[in-house]
XYZ file of C-alpha atoms in Angstrom:
580
model
C 0.000 0.000 0.000
C 2.844 2.327 0.892
C 4.520 1.542 -2.441
C 1.308 2.353 -4.307
C 0.947 5.673 -2.504
C 4.585 6.505 -3.181
C 4.158 5.634 -6.852
C 1.060 7.845 -7.078
C 2.937 10.701 -5.414
C 5.791 10.275 -7.867
C 3.396 10.327 -10.802
C 1.770 13.472 -9.446
C 5.173 15.084 -8.998
C 6.215 14.205 -12.556
C 2.938 15.531 -13.945
C 3.369 18.718 -11.936
C 6.942 19.179 -13.139
C 5.853 18.566 -16.724
C 3.061 21.121 -16.324
C 5.456 23.695 -14.849
C 7.903 23.155 -17.713
C 5.092 23.581 -20.249
C 3.989 26.788 -18.560
C 7.572 28.064 -18.572
C 7.960 27.215 -22.246
C 4.615 28.754 -23.178
C 5.440 31.892 -21.176
C 8.610 32.382 -23.185
C 6.984 31.542 -26.507
C 3.927 33.690 -25.764
C 6.013 36.815 -26.244
C 5.279 36.506 -29.970
C 1.648 35.836 -30.795
C 1.084 34.766 -34.377
C -2.274 35.082 -36.139
C -3.037 33.856 -39.655
C -6.154 35.514 -41.010
C -8.024 35.262 -44.275
C -10.351 38.142 -45.110
C -13.226 37.331 -47.434
C -16.907 37.949 -48.118
C -19.442 35.500 -46.738
C -23.202 35.553 -46.320
C -24.077 36.235 -42.697
C -27.298 36.916 -40.784
C -26.212 38.747 -37.613
C -29.668 40.336 -37.221
C -31.590 37.573 -39.072
C -31.317 39.411 -42.421
C -28.888 37.690 -44.784
C -26.292 39.905 -46.456
C -22.660 39.842 -47.521
C -20.297 40.552 -44.653
C -16.514 40.803 -44.549
C -15.207 38.064 -42.274
C -11.906 36.979 -40.773
C -11.531 33.212 -40.914
C -15.296 33.052 -41.400
C -16.122 35.191 -38.350
C -17.638 38.601 -37.721
C -16.745 40.013 -35.273
C -13.292 38.636 -35.996
C -11.081 36.564 -33.672
C -10.227 38.118 -30.335
C -6.564 38.995 -29.792
C -5.294 38.112 -26.309
C -1.839 39.323 -25.305
C 0.284 40.571 -22.436
C 1.937 43.948 -22.209
C 5.203 43.841 -24.136
C 4.166 41.016 -26.441
C 4.706 41.204 -30.187
C 1.684 40.619 -32.398
C 2.277 39.157 -35.846
C -0.892 39.210 -37.950
C -0.506 37.561 -41.336
C -3.423 38.850 -43.375
C -4.485 37.339 -46.692
C -6.893 39.419 -48.772
C -9.341 37.013 -50.417
C -11.937 39.673 -51.257
C -10.881 39.221 -54.921
C -12.349 42.529 -56.143
C -11.521 44.812 -53.230
C -8.486 46.163 -51.373
C -8.235 46.005 -47.594
C -6.290 47.447 -44.639
C -6.668 46.900 -40.876
C -6.008 49.495 -38.178
C -5.030 48.443 -34.643
C -7.092 50.984 -32.761
C -5.421 52.271 -29.587
C -2.069 50.579 -30.267
C 0.431 53.430 -30.629
C 2.780 51.619 -33.053
C 5.898 53.027 -31.418
C 8.719 52.241 -33.825
C 6.371 50.589 -36.350
C 4.269 53.387 -37.902
C 3.966 51.370 -41.129
C 1.841 48.827 -39.221
C -0.808 51.359 -38.207
C -2.981 50.017 -41.020
C -4.265 53.331 -42.345
C -4.544 53.143 -46.118
C -3.374 56.360 -47.770
C -1.575 57.520 -44.626
C 0.835 54.765 -43.527
C 0.539 52.091 -46.199
C -0.767 51.146 -49.611
C -3.831 48.916 -49.357
C -3.488 45.149 -49.475
C -4.481 44.135 -52.989
C -6.755 41.176 -53.790
C -4.875 37.895 -53.468
C -1.946 39.467 -51.581
C -0.782 38.638 -48.058
C 0.490 41.382 -45.745
C 2.178 40.913 -42.366
C 1.468 43.401 -39.581
C 4.021 43.230 -36.771
C 3.923 45.447 -33.688
C 4.331 45.522 -29.900
C 1.408 45.984 -27.527
C 3.184 48.314 -25.144
C 0.423 49.033 -22.642
C -2.213 46.928 -20.890
C -5.844 47.714 -21.612
C -8.858 47.190 -23.853
C -8.443 47.954 -27.550
C -9.978 47.266 -30.961
C -9.074 46.499 -34.539
C -11.052 47.286 -37.669
C -10.929 47.924 -41.396
C -9.447 51.254 -42.474
C -10.171 51.228 -46.193
C -13.197 53.052 -47.572
C -16.138 52.245 -45.291
C -15.405 48.514 -44.972
C -15.838 48.583 -41.199
C -19.581 48.744 -41.841
C -19.374 45.302 -43.467
C -18.247 43.607 -40.240
C -14.447 43.677 -40.434
C -13.562 44.341 -36.791
C -12.671 42.707 -33.470
C -11.263 43.253 -29.974
C -7.794 43.284 -28.416
C -7.229 42.536 -24.728
C -3.776 43.248 -23.287
C -3.142 42.025 -19.735
C -0.693 43.509 -17.247
C 2.829 42.029 -16.924
C 3.447 39.170 -14.511
C 3.752 40.427 -10.962
C 1.775 43.623 -11.554
C -1.760 44.220 -10.334
C -4.585 46.510 -11.333
C -6.329 48.965 -8.980
C -9.522 46.890 -8.849
C -10.465 43.249 -8.352
C -12.731 40.968 -10.352
C -13.362 37.267 -10.801
C -13.945 36.988 -14.548
C -13.237 38.993 -17.700
C -15.578 39.391 -20.697
C -15.413 41.462 -23.892
C -18.449 43.071 -25.530
C -18.406 44.879 -28.880
C -21.305 47.146 -29.811
C -22.061 47.882 -33.448
C -24.783 49.278 -35.674
C -25.766 47.259 -38.732
C -26.971 48.351 -42.157
C -28.622 46.153 -44.776
C -27.323 48.165 -47.718
C -23.872 47.214 -48.935
C -20.900 49.504 -48.426
C -20.865 50.062 -52.192
C -24.458 51.345 -52.160
C -23.771 53.615 -49.199
C -20.543 55.041 -50.623
C -22.228 55.674 -53.979
C -25.032 57.611 -52.284
C -22.615 59.729 -50.262
C -20.718 60.599 -53.459
C -23.740 61.415 -55.633
C -25.738 64.407 -56.768
C -28.411 64.384 -55.467
C -26.931 63.303 -52.146
C -28.285 60.011 -50.756
C -27.815 59.684 -46.998
C -27.105 56.219 -45.541
C -30.074 56.559 -43.185
C -30.321 55.098 -39.713
C -29.059 51.546 -39.078
C -31.494 48.660 -39.252
C -30.166 46.982 -36.093
C -27.857 47.322 -33.119
C -25.566 44.355 -32.518
C -24.139 43.140 -29.216
C -21.169 40.855 -29.887
C -22.320 40.491 -33.481
C -25.918 39.536 -32.693
C -29.139 41.500 -33.102
C -32.752 41.027 -34.100
C -34.431 42.649 -37.108
C -38.214 42.396 -37.484
C -38.482 40.235 -40.613
C -42.178 41.065 -41.020
C -41.156 44.540 -42.156
C -39.774 42.942 -45.315
C -42.626 40.532 -45.958
C -43.225 41.222 -49.658
C -43.882 38.722 -52.449
C -40.642 39.748 -54.182
C -38.471 38.983 -51.146
C -36.248 36.011 -51.781
C -37.171 33.067 -49.579
C -34.923 32.790 -46.559
C -33.384 36.265 -46.805
C -34.776 37.100 -43.378
C -35.207 34.212 -40.949
C -36.051 34.977 -37.331
C -35.228 31.386 -36.310
C -31.659 31.535 -37.636
C -29.312 30.683 -34.723
C -26.857 33.347 -35.971
C -29.196 36.043 -34.659
C -30.138 34.501 -31.322
C -29.279 37.010 -28.569
C -25.819 37.035 -27.060
C -25.983 35.484 -23.584
C -23.696 36.733 -20.823
C -23.726 33.997 -18.174
C -22.661 34.973 -14.646
C -22.194 33.062 -11.405
C -24.111 34.482 -8.430
C -21.923 36.565 -6.159
C -19.039 36.953 -8.611
C -17.707 40.242 -9.985
C -17.158 40.653 -13.727
C -15.014 43.005 -15.719
C -16.827 43.858 -18.937
C -14.569 45.371 -21.604
C -17.077 47.291 -23.699
C -16.028 48.729 -27.048
C -18.049 50.542 -29.700
C -17.323 50.254 -33.407
C -20.532 51.768 -34.682
C -20.471 53.372 -38.109
C -22.892 56.161 -37.198
C -24.548 55.810 -33.806
C -23.722 57.122 -30.355
C -25.016 54.592 -27.836
C -26.078 54.063 -24.262
C -25.476 50.677 -22.625
C -27.457 49.301 -19.695
C -27.750 46.082 -17.679
C -31.158 45.743 -16.095
C -31.073 45.882 -12.294
C -27.279 46.165 -12.080
C -24.998 49.122 -11.444
C -21.790 49.496 -13.431
C -18.563 50.889 -11.991
C -16.357 52.485 -14.655
C -12.679 51.617 -14.063
C -10.858 51.936 -17.408
C -11.134 54.045 -20.553
C -9.059 53.480 -23.705
C -6.338 51.643 -21.796
C -6.093 54.076 -18.847
C -7.392 53.557 -15.319
C -10.295 55.753 -14.269
C -11.065 57.075 -10.800
C -14.047 54.716 -10.289
C -17.593 56.006 -10.543
C -20.966 54.276 -10.780
C -23.532 54.609 -13.535
C -26.658 52.873 -14.776
C -26.248 54.161 -18.357
C -22.829 54.002 -19.975
C -22.648 56.420 -22.884
C -20.168 55.196 -25.462
C -19.094 56.612 -28.820
C -17.564 54.913 -31.838
C -13.923 54.022 -31.190
C -14.143 54.220 -27.393
C -13.512 51.355 -24.972
C -14.517 51.191 -21.317
C -14.074 48.584 -18.632
C -16.902 48.380 -16.114
C -17.327 46.135 -13.093
C -20.648 44.494 -12.297
C -21.465 42.157 -9.435
C -23.966 39.341 -9.929
C -25.927 40.259 -6.790
C -29.527 40.202 -8.033
C -32.236 37.536 -7.885
C -30.583 34.494 -9.534
C -33.879 32.810 -10.376
C -34.465 34.997 -13.438
C -32.581 36.566 -16.365
C -32.007 40.282 -17.043
C -31.886 42.394 -20.185
C -28.660 43.853 -21.502
C -29.662 46.731 -23.773
C -28.129 49.354 -26.010
C -29.958 52.330 -27.519
C -29.183 55.123 -29.959
C -28.632 58.558 -28.429
C -27.826 61.946 -29.967
C -29.745 61.061 -33.170
C -33.516 60.546 -33.257
C -33.756 56.757 -33.068
C -35.212 54.791 -35.946
C -33.450 51.619 -34.834
C -34.818 49.062 -32.358
C -33.093 48.513 -29.030
C -30.151 46.123 -29.194
C -30.742 43.161 -26.858
C -28.652 40.574 -25.049
C -29.394 38.446 -21.978
C -27.653 38.422 -18.596
C -28.096 34.853 -17.391
C -27.529 33.628 -13.824
C -25.874 30.218 -13.893
C -27.237 27.528 -13.950
C -30.818 28.712 -14.640
C -32.666 29.292 -17.947
C -29.729 29.863 -20.293
C -31.615 31.502 -23.189
C -34.912 32.366 -21.549
C -36.044 35.951 -22.111
C -36.372 38.089 -18.958
C -39.912 38.605 -17.624
C -39.685 42.391 -18.042
C -39.800 44.704 -21.060
C -36.433 46.023 -22.277
C -35.750 49.630 -21.401
C -35.648 52.248 -24.134
C -34.108 54.877 -21.815
C -32.323 57.276 -21.697
C -33.749 60.123 -23.759
C -31.933 60.371 -27.066
C -31.811 64.178 -27.171
C -30.787 64.860 -23.563
C -27.213 66.070 -23.911
C -26.684 67.006 -20.238
C -26.081 63.480 -18.825
C -23.763 62.646 -21.722
C -21.700 65.745 -21.057
C -21.757 64.939 -17.320
C -20.308 61.473 -17.954
C -17.573 62.937 -20.157
C -16.634 65.321 -17.344
C -16.723 62.497 -14.768
C -13.998 60.452 -16.472
C -10.815 61.360 -14.574
C -7.480 59.600 -14.187
C -7.226 57.169 -11.273
C -5.491 58.894 -8.365
C -2.666 56.335 -8.391
C -2.151 56.470 -12.156
C -2.074 60.152 -13.033
C 0.107 61.077 -15.998
C 0.524 64.815 -15.515
C 0.179 66.853 -18.706
C 2.572 69.639 -19.680
C 1.269 72.843 -18.131
C 1.488 74.752 -21.394
C 1.504 73.940 -25.096
C 3.724 75.002 -27.986
C 0.948 75.142 -30.570
C -2.844 75.506 -30.554
C -4.968 74.249 -33.447
C -8.693 75.029 -33.430
C -10.808 72.792 -35.684
C -14.337 73.952 -36.524
C -16.452 70.941 -37.563
C -18.953 71.892 -40.265
C -21.080 70.316 -42.976
C -20.460 71.832 -46.397
C -20.718 71.492 -50.153
C -18.009 71.294 -52.817
C -19.223 71.608 -56.413
C -22.663 70.468 -55.236
C -21.375 67.391 -53.369
C -22.020 67.079 -49.631
C -18.842 67.097 -47.532
C -17.679 67.513 -43.950
C -14.971 70.085 -43.333
C -12.587 71.508 -40.747
C -12.040 75.242 -40.895
C -13.804 75.119 -44.273
C -11.355 72.567 -45.729
C -12.496 69.023 -46.523
C -9.833 66.312 -46.294
C -9.050 63.890 -49.104
C -6.540 61.021 -49.126
C -3.688 61.008 -51.658
C -2.875 58.074 -53.928
C 0.605 57.801 -52.411
C 0.592 57.316 -48.604
C 2.123 60.238 -46.701
C 4.534 58.107 -44.683
C 6.086 56.647 -47.828
C 6.176 59.956 -49.695
C 7.906 61.748 -46.836
C 10.309 58.982 -45.843
C 11.314 58.112 -49.408
C 11.656 61.810 -50.423
C 9.295 61.496 -53.351
C 8.152 64.487 -55.388
C 6.031 65.949 -52.616
C 4.516 68.754 -54.664
C 3.136 66.114 -56.980
C 2.075 63.686 -54.234
C 0.142 65.976 -51.869
C -0.625 69.645 -51.272
C 2.290 71.364 -49.521
C 0.078 74.102 -48.078
C -0.921 73.071 -44.530
C -4.590 73.292 -43.515
C -5.674 76.390 -41.560
C -5.116 76.326 -37.803
C -8.142 78.445 -36.901
C -11.390 79.917 -38.201
C -13.161 83.258 -38.093
C -13.945 82.977 -34.410
C -15.387 86.471 -34.055
C -17.952 86.309 -36.854
C -18.921 82.649 -37.179
C -22.279 81.722 -35.628
C -22.098 78.079 -34.521
C -25.874 77.983 -33.940
C -26.892 78.817 -37.516
C -26.476 77.329 -40.959
C -23.487 79.087 -42.511
C -24.301 81.912 -44.917
C -21.922 80.329 -47.417
C -21.791 76.533 -47.060
C -19.220 76.052 -49.820
C -15.820 74.657 -48.838
C -12.566 73.637 -50.508
C -10.779 70.279 -50.623
C -7.157 69.545 -49.733
C -4.832 66.704 -48.777
C -2.341 69.000 -47.057
C -1.108 68.011 -43.595
C 0.124 69.594 -40.359
C 3.928 69.285 -40.005
C 4.618 69.399 -36.249
C 7.977 69.950 -34.600
C 9.012 66.679 -32.997
C 8.443 66.345 -29.230
C 6.448 69.567 -28.992
C 3.147 69.844 -27.118
C 0.047 70.516 -29.181
C -3.436 71.599 -28.100
C -6.426 70.717 -30.248
C -9.733 72.511 -29.735
C -12.583 70.683 -31.461
C -15.497 73.070 -31.992
C -18.909 71.767 -33.007
C -21.378 73.831 -35.028
C -24.699 73.661 -36.847
C -24.966 71.386 -39.877
C -26.692 72.439 -43.107
C -29.976 71.527 -41.380
C -31.568 74.196 -39.200
C -31.266 73.579 -35.435
C -29.084 70.513 -35.857
C -25.638 69.751 -34.447
C -24.261 66.223 -34.316
C -22.010 64.271 -31.960
C -18.581 63.540 -33.427
C -16.205 60.996 -31.838
C -12.613 61.927 -32.704
C -9.766 59.384 -32.784
C -6.023 60.085 -32.854
C -3.680 57.459 -34.279
C -0.227 56.875 -32.799
C -0.807 58.760 -29.550
C -2.890 59.154 -26.449
C -3.984 62.648 -25.479
C -4.999 64.372 -22.282
C -8.644 65.425 -22.237
C -8.391 68.908 -20.739
C -12.046 69.838 -20.847
C -15.474 69.941 -22.432
C -17.890 72.823 -22.737
C -21.067 74.079 -24.355
C -21.290 76.891 -26.875
C -18.361 78.579 -28.571
C -14.923 78.007 -27.073
C -13.515 81.173 -25.518
C -9.723 81.281 -25.817
C -9.466 83.742 -22.925
C -11.897 82.230 -20.418
C -12.113 78.501 -21.154
C -8.363 77.825 -21.099
C -8.415 78.772 -17.422
C -10.928 75.981 -16.777
C -8.650 73.218 -18.105
C -8.163 70.209 -15.873
C -4.391 70.000 -15.440
C -4.612 68.012 -12.194
C -6.007 64.589 -13.100
C -7.125 64.584 -16.755
C -7.811 61.189 -18.286
C -5.717 60.096 -21.247
C -7.632 58.621 -24.179
C -7.340 57.989 -27.894
C -10.984 58.707 -28.784
C -13.226 61.447 -27.430
C -16.672 62.899 -28.252
C -17.481 66.447 -29.254
C -21.026 67.098 -28.094
C -23.663 69.058 -30.065
C -22.971 72.811 -30.095
C -20.022 72.176 -27.794
C -16.237 71.966 -27.664
C -13.602 69.502 -26.470
C -9.999 70.429 -25.635
C -7.106 67.937 -26.022
C -3.341 68.069 -25.446
C -0.750 65.639 -26.787
C 2.981 65.359 -27.283
C 4.138 64.879 -30.871
C 6.700 62.344 -29.657
C 5.962 59.310 -31.850
C 7.836 59.567 -35.167
C 5.545 59.031 -38.118
C 2.473 60.294 -39.922
C -0.808 59.918 -38.075
C -4.483 60.349 -38.901
C -6.836 62.306 -36.630
C -10.445 61.988 -37.702
C -14.102 61.619 -36.864
C -14.676 57.913 -36.233
C -18.048 57.838 -37.970
C -17.494 56.030 -41.259
C -19.574 58.312 -43.443
C -18.128 61.478 -41.890
C -14.481 60.519 -42.432
C -15.348 59.275 -45.910
C -16.812 62.724 -46.589
C -13.716 64.596 -45.433
C -13.832 64.985 -41.647
C -10.193 64.410 -40.763
C -6.655 65.777 -40.720
C -3.148 64.274 -40.660
C -0.194 65.116 -38.388
C 3.469 64.485 -39.182
C 6.263 64.651 -36.634
C 9.818 63.296 -36.679
C 9.395 61.291 -39.873
C 13.156 61.466 -40.390
C 13.516 59.329 -37.237
C 11.406 56.503 -38.683
C 13.366 53.367 -39.555
C 13.614 51.848 -43.010
C 10.163 51.174 -44.421
C 9.335 47.601 -45.407
C 8.747 47.299 -49.148
C 5.436 45.528 -48.440
C 3.744 48.852 -47.556
C 4.393 50.168 -51.084
C 2.966 49.517 -54.540
C 0.446 52.313 -55.126
C 0.565 55.897 -56.372
C 4.154 57.032 -56.938
C 5.469 53.764 -55.458
C 4.021 51.457 -58.117
C 7.513 50.738 -59.437
C 8.874 49.949 -55.984
C 9.544 46.311 -55.201
C 6.764 44.466 -53.421
C 7.055 40.799 -52.451
């Protein structure tokens, strides 16, 4: 008997040693995380309506990237779209030392042509919740996106505790193809994309098929029993605390997010820890990520609704629904209550209040420079150019060049031929412009000029919202900066006052983010250091708005960028350059 027990102990010891060695090996090997992806069109029914979607390895949303701070991501991307180029941006990853992997077609790389394979390689240098998505045309609308979770290094802890970690991506979904939408935006007369047909939670929604019940409708195009559109179910164990990493990649909609009967504690925003605060409605804008903590402390004998609703635009889209399920009861059973349609879509005050409430965690404050070297004020307006509808900044609408800026500048190409050498204006007619009225002259000009910033200087950006070409209408614009995080110094209503509002800046504990909203008829003030060599896009994260010209580009320290890989070339003036 003793011999048997000794033998069992030895076996256990050997198994344990083998397990430890495997863990040690995997820990070393995990420093490089390799992904092989194939991008192609497939028919999908995320909201029960069948349409062509762009998938990664057959999935939309695409595969989740899991990594640890300091890891290297190698994403080998094959473009099997056959008739369409592609590029993928790693949203929130700063690409320090690898600006050519930012994935911004026309800015940092040529697009990936049909049949070609491109390798993105970069380091995830900071823990947090991030995203990836298409950055070519308006392909993100077709479902090409996913999430990135970067954990803290071994031995480090976060300023909050939780038992389990979940990721949730919110999206709005259109039934028209990206081709149809782009054609309408580029036509005279202008054809607006309209409101989305559905809101998706982790790629699942529910469209009312009866709205399409016509004799001409192809059989099976809309099928409410399709398992692809069954609600996402978030299963929780009673008493446990969950970290929900919530990201929005909507093409148009600002959203609120609620979990029936449960409070959420906000603890992270765009990879930075937040001084915790509680909310019942999380307002989230395209390109933002938040981590919230919830505790499964409600009646476990029933399920609860997880809902998302459109705010800031008059909703014409049904509430997005998912189910919070208490293990082990009623996995897919609908809750006994009606889903909430709150909050009010046109109540700006609570949205502004949440923006102001997001501050840096007291133990993780990155103090901003107290002053800046340059101030750029960007007036967001809706305009026309030769009868075409456009969005503009300081009356200039942005257009991408055929040769990416990074390549043109680094390779010393004929810049006058490649893009406009006149930089965009840094201000607007502050004294005379009425932000509450349709402009007397709505005509604008187009340019692909860029801002050339002195390396390592501090830059302030004031984003000023105004009236569109529709009377009494101002929209919410989420702005995203590539290659950097910025300090959010303040938000306000009305016209920014350079004398008074600067004195209200939060220089004590401002949150750092990469995406931030500009509220209707309001302003948002940002500060960043131009300390990452490269060429970086800064744009409205709404697909149609950027497509119509709402963006700018910053260059700083491009001479410090290393040798560009030949794989980023092959378009515009680089067509003769070698590409593998």
